[in-house]
Amino acid sequence: MFKKFNDKENISGTTQVKSSVIRSIREKLLDTYPDIKDYLDQILPKKEPIKLIKCHDHIEILALGGEPVFFKQRDFFMPTLKLLHKYPFLLPHQQVDQGAIQFVLSGANIMCPGLTSPGAHLVQADKETVVAVMAEGKQHALAIGVMKMSTEAIKSVNKGIGIENVHYLSDGLWHMKALKK
């Protein structure tokens, strides 16, 4: 999604989000990520101005103080990797083996064999769940992805795309400069 993202070329506009819209976004975030409850006021303070950055390909980015914190493409908001590094418990962790690291960091989707081999670790998750992609021997998430199969299907089929890679370290969103207020 953000492989060739360039903030100068891909941003079509920014708007200040109304407080009523922020309230509905906060409610949706609580529904989607129940573990965020105690930290939501730190992540999206009620009195801080929040900007909505509209980009090409139906991508929207929520920015607090100019820094991107959540993004979405049509469906629902997902945390950025920078936010996930501060609050690692927001998403379930799926771990890939060391051999998959270079492919994940180049934007490739995570294949089932990379999730079932020794060194990998799968946590119970349903299809279409947003997950943090961790790597064997690494502390922080490499990517954020969406499960394309449930964990049972990944283990039984062990073929094809297991997790769609939507945001990874050093992609365009990771390198996005903070917007001026």
CSV table of C-alpha atoms in Angstrom, one decimal:
chain,number,residue,atom,x,y,z
A,1,MET,CA,0.0,0.0,0.0
A,2,PHE,CA,2.8,2.4,0.9
A,3,LYS,CA,5.6,0.9,-1.2
A,4,LYS,CA,5.8,3.9,-3.6
A,5,PHE,CA,4.1,6.4,-1.3
A,6,ASN,CA,5.6,9.8,-1.4
A,7,ASP,CA,4.0,12.5,0.8
A,8,LYS,CA,4.7,15.3,-1.7
A,9,GLU,CA,3.0,13.5,-4.6
A,10,ASN,CA,0.3,11.3,-3.0
A,11,ILE,CA,-1.3,13.7,-0.5
A,12,SER,CA,-4.4,15.3,-2.1
A,13,GLY,CA,-5.4,17.4,1.0
A,14,THR,CA,-5.5,17.9,4.7
A,15,THR,CA,-8.4,19.0,6.9
A,16,GLN,CA,-8.8,19.6,10.6
A,17,VAL,CA,-11.1,16.9,12.1
A,18,LYS,CA,-14.2,18.1,14.0
A,19,SER,CA,-14.6,17.0,17.6
A,20,SER,CA,-17.8,15.1,16.7
A,21,VAL,CA,-15.9,13.1,14.1
A,22,ILE,CA,-13.0,12.5,16.5
A,23,ARG,CA,-15.6,11.1,19.0
A,24,SER,CA,-16.9,8.6,16.4
A,25,ILE,CA,-13.3,7.6,15.4
A,26,ARG,CA,-12.4,7.1,19.0
A,27,GLU,CA,-15.5,4.8,19.4
A,28,LYS,CA,-14.6,2.8,16.3
A,29,LEU,CA,-11.0,2.4,17.6
A,30,LEU,CA,-12.3,1.1,20.9
A,31,ASP,CA,-14.5,-1.4,19.1
A,32,THR,CA,-11.7,-2.5,16.8
A,33,TYR,CA,-8.8,-2.5,19.4
A,34,PRO,CA,-10.3,-3.1,22.9
A,35,ASP,CA,-6.8,-3.1,24.5
A,36,ILE,CA,-6.4,0.6,23.6
A,37,LYS,CA,-9.0,1.7,26.2
A,38,ASP,CA,-6.6,2.8,28.9
A,39,TYR,CA,-4.2,4.6,26.4
A,40,LEU,CA,-6.7,6.2,24.0
A,41,ASP,CA,-6.4,9.6,25.7
A,42,GLN,CA,-2.6,9.5,25.4
A,43,ILE,CA,-2.8,8.4,21.7
A,44,LEU,CA,-5.6,10.7,20.6
A,45,PRO,CA,-6.0,13.5,23.3
A,46,LYS,CA,-9.4,15.0,23.3
A,47,LYS,CA,-8.2,18.7,23.2
A,48,GLU,CA,-5.4,18.2,20.6
A,49,PRO,CA,-6.2,19.2,17.0
A,50,ILE,CA,-6.2,16.2,14.7
A,51,LYS,CA,-5.7,16.4,11.0
A,52,LEU,CA,-7.1,14.0,8.4
A,53,ILE,CA,-4.7,13.6,5.5
A,54,LYS,CA,-6.4,12.4,2.3
A,55,CYS,CA,-4.3,10.6,-0.2
A,56,HIS,CA,-4.7,8.8,-3.5
A,57,ASP,CA,-6.1,5.3,-3.7
A,58,HIS,CA,-8.7,6.0,-0.9
A,59,ILE,CA,-6.0,6.2,1.8
A,60,GLU,CA,-6.7,8.4,4.8
A,61,ILE,CA,-4.1,9.2,7.6
A,62,LEU,CA,-4.9,10.6,11.0
A,63,ALA,CA,-2.1,12.8,12.2
A,64,LEU,CA,-1.6,14.2,15.7
A,65,GLY,CA,0.8,17.1,15.9
A,66,GLY,CA,1.7,16.4,12.3
A,67,GLU,CA,2.8,12.8,13.1
A,68,PRO,CA,0.8,10.0,11.5
A,69,VAL,CA,-0.8,7.7,14.1
A,70,PHE,CA,-3.5,5.8,12.2
A,71,PHE,CA,-4.2,5.1,8.6
A,72,LYS,CA,-6.9,3.3,6.6
A,73,GLN,CA,-7.8,2.3,3.1
A,74,ARG,CA,-11.6,2.2,2.8
A,75,ASP,CA,-12.3,-0.1,5.7
A,76,PHE,CA,-11.0,0.7,9.2
A,77,PHE,CA,-8.2,2.5,10.9
A,78,MET,CA,-4.9,0.7,11.6
A,79,PRO,CA,-2.1,2.0,13.8
A,80,THR,CA,1.1,3.1,12.2
A,81,LEU,CA,4.3,1.2,13.0
A,82,LYS,CA,5.7,4.1,15.0
A,83,LEU,CA,2.6,4.0,17.2
A,84,LEU,CA,2.8,0.2,17.4
A,85,HIS,CA,6.4,0.5,18.6
A,86,LYS,CA,5.2,2.8,21.4
A,87,TYR,CA,2.2,0.5,22.3
A,88,PRO,CA,3.1,-3.0,21.1
A,89,PHE,CA,0.1,-4.6,22.8
A,90,LEU,CA,-2.4,-3.0,20.4
A,91,LEU,CA,-2.3,-5.8,17.8
A,92,PRO,CA,-1.9,-9.6,18.0
A,93,HIS,CA,1.7,-10.7,17.1
A,94,GLN,CA,2.4,-13.2,14.3
A,95,GLN,CA,6.1,-14.1,14.1
A,96,VAL,CA,8.0,-15.0,10.9
A,97,ASP,CA,11.3,-16.9,10.7
A,98,GLN,CA,14.5,-15.1,10.0
A,99,GLY,CA,14.5,-16.1,6.3
A,100,ALA,CA,11.3,-14.0,5.7
A,101,ILE,CA,12.7,-10.7,7.2
A,102,GLN,CA,14.3,-9.4,4.0
A,103,PHE,CA,11.1,-10.1,2.0
A,104,VAL,CA,8.8,-8.5,4.5
A,105,LEU,CA,11.1,-5.4,4.6
A,106,SER,CA,10.8,-5.1,0.8
A,107,GLY,CA,7.0,-5.1,1.0
A,108,ALA,CA,6.2,-8.7,0.1
A,109,ASN,CA,3.2,-10.4,1.5
A,110,ILE,CA,3.9,-13.1,4.2
A,111,MET,CA,3.5,-16.5,2.8
A,112,CYS,CA,2.2,-19.5,4.9
A,113,PRO,CA,5.5,-21.4,5.0
A,114,GLY,CA,7.2,-18.4,6.6
A,115,LEU,CA,4.6,-18.5,9.4
A,116,THR,CA,4.7,-22.3,10.0
A,117,SER,CA,8.5,-23.0,9.8
A,118,PRO,CA,10.7,-23.4,12.9
A,119,GLY,CA,11.4,-19.9,14.3
A,120,ALA,CA,7.9,-18.7,13.4
A,121,HIS,CA,5.1,-18.4,15.9
A,122,LEU,CA,1.4,-18.1,15.1
A,123,VAL,CA,-1.2,-16.7,17.6
A,124,GLN,CA,-4.8,-17.6,17.2
A,125,ALA,CA,-6.4,-15.0,14.8
A,126,ASP,CA,-9.3,-15.0,12.4
A,127,LYS,CA,-9.3,-14.0,8.7
A,128,GLU,CA,-9.2,-10.2,8.1
A,129,THR,CA,-7.7,-9.5,11.6
A,130,VAL,CA,-5.1,-6.7,11.7
A,131,VAL,CA,-1.8,-8.1,13.1
A,132,ALA,CA,1.7,-7.0,13.9
A,133,VAL,CA,4.3,-9.0,12.0
A,134,MET,CA,7.2,-9.7,14.3
A,135,ALA,CA,10.5,-11.5,13.4
A,136,GLU,CA,12.4,-14.2,15.1
A,137,GLY,CA,15.0,-12.6,17.3
A,138,LYS,CA,13.7,-9.0,16.9
A,139,GLN,CA,12.0,-6.8,19.5
A,140,HIS,CA,9.8,-4.5,17.4
A,141,ALA,CA,7.3,-5.2,14.7
A,142,LEU,CA,8.6,-5.3,11.1
A,143,ALA,CA,5.2,-4.7,9.5
A,144,ILE,CA,1.5,-4.4,10.0
A,145,GLY,CA,-0.6,-6.8,8.0
A,146,VAL,CA,-4.1,-8.2,7.5
A,147,MET,CA,-4.7,-12.0,7.9
A,148,LYS,CA,-5.8,-13.5,4.6
A,149,MET,CA,-6.5,-16.9,6.2
A,150,SER,CA,-7.2,-17.9,9.8
A,151,THR,CA,-4.4,-19.5,11.8
A,152,GLU,CA,-6.0,-22.9,11.4
A,153,ALA,CA,-6.1,-22.5,7.6
A,154,ILE,CA,-2.5,-21.4,7.5
A,155,LYS,CA,-1.4,-24.4,9.5
A,156,SER,CA,-3.5,-26.9,7.5
A,157,VAL,CA,-3.0,-25.5,3.9
A,158,ASN,CA,0.5,-24.1,4.4
A,159,LYS,CA,0.4,-22.5,0.9
A,160,GLY,CA,-0.2,-19.1,-0.5
A,161,ILE,CA,-0.5,-15.7,1.2
A,162,GLY,CA,-1.1,-15.9,5.0
A,163,ILE,CA,-0.8,-12.2,5.8
A,164,GLU,CA,-1.1,-9.2,3.4
A,165,ASN,CA,1.6,-6.7,4.2
A,166,VAL,CA,0.1,-3.2,4.3
A,167,HIS,CA,2.7,-1.1,6.1
A,168,TYR,CA,6.4,-2.0,6.8
A,169,LEU,CA,9.6,-0.5,8.1
A,170,SER,CA,11.1,2.0,5.7
A,171,ASP,CA,8.1,2.3,3.4
A,172,GLY,CA,6.6,5.6,2.4
A,173,LEU,CA,4.4,6.0,5.5
A,174,TRP,CA,7.4,5.2,7.8
A,175,HIS,CA,9.4,8.0,6.1
A,176,MET,CA,6.6,10.5,5.9
A,177,LYS,CA,7.6,13.8,7.3
A,178,ALA,CA,5.6,15.4,10.0
A,179,LEU,CA,3.1,17.9,8.6
A,180,LYS,CA,3.5,21.5,9.6
A,181,LYS,CA,0.6,22.7,11.8
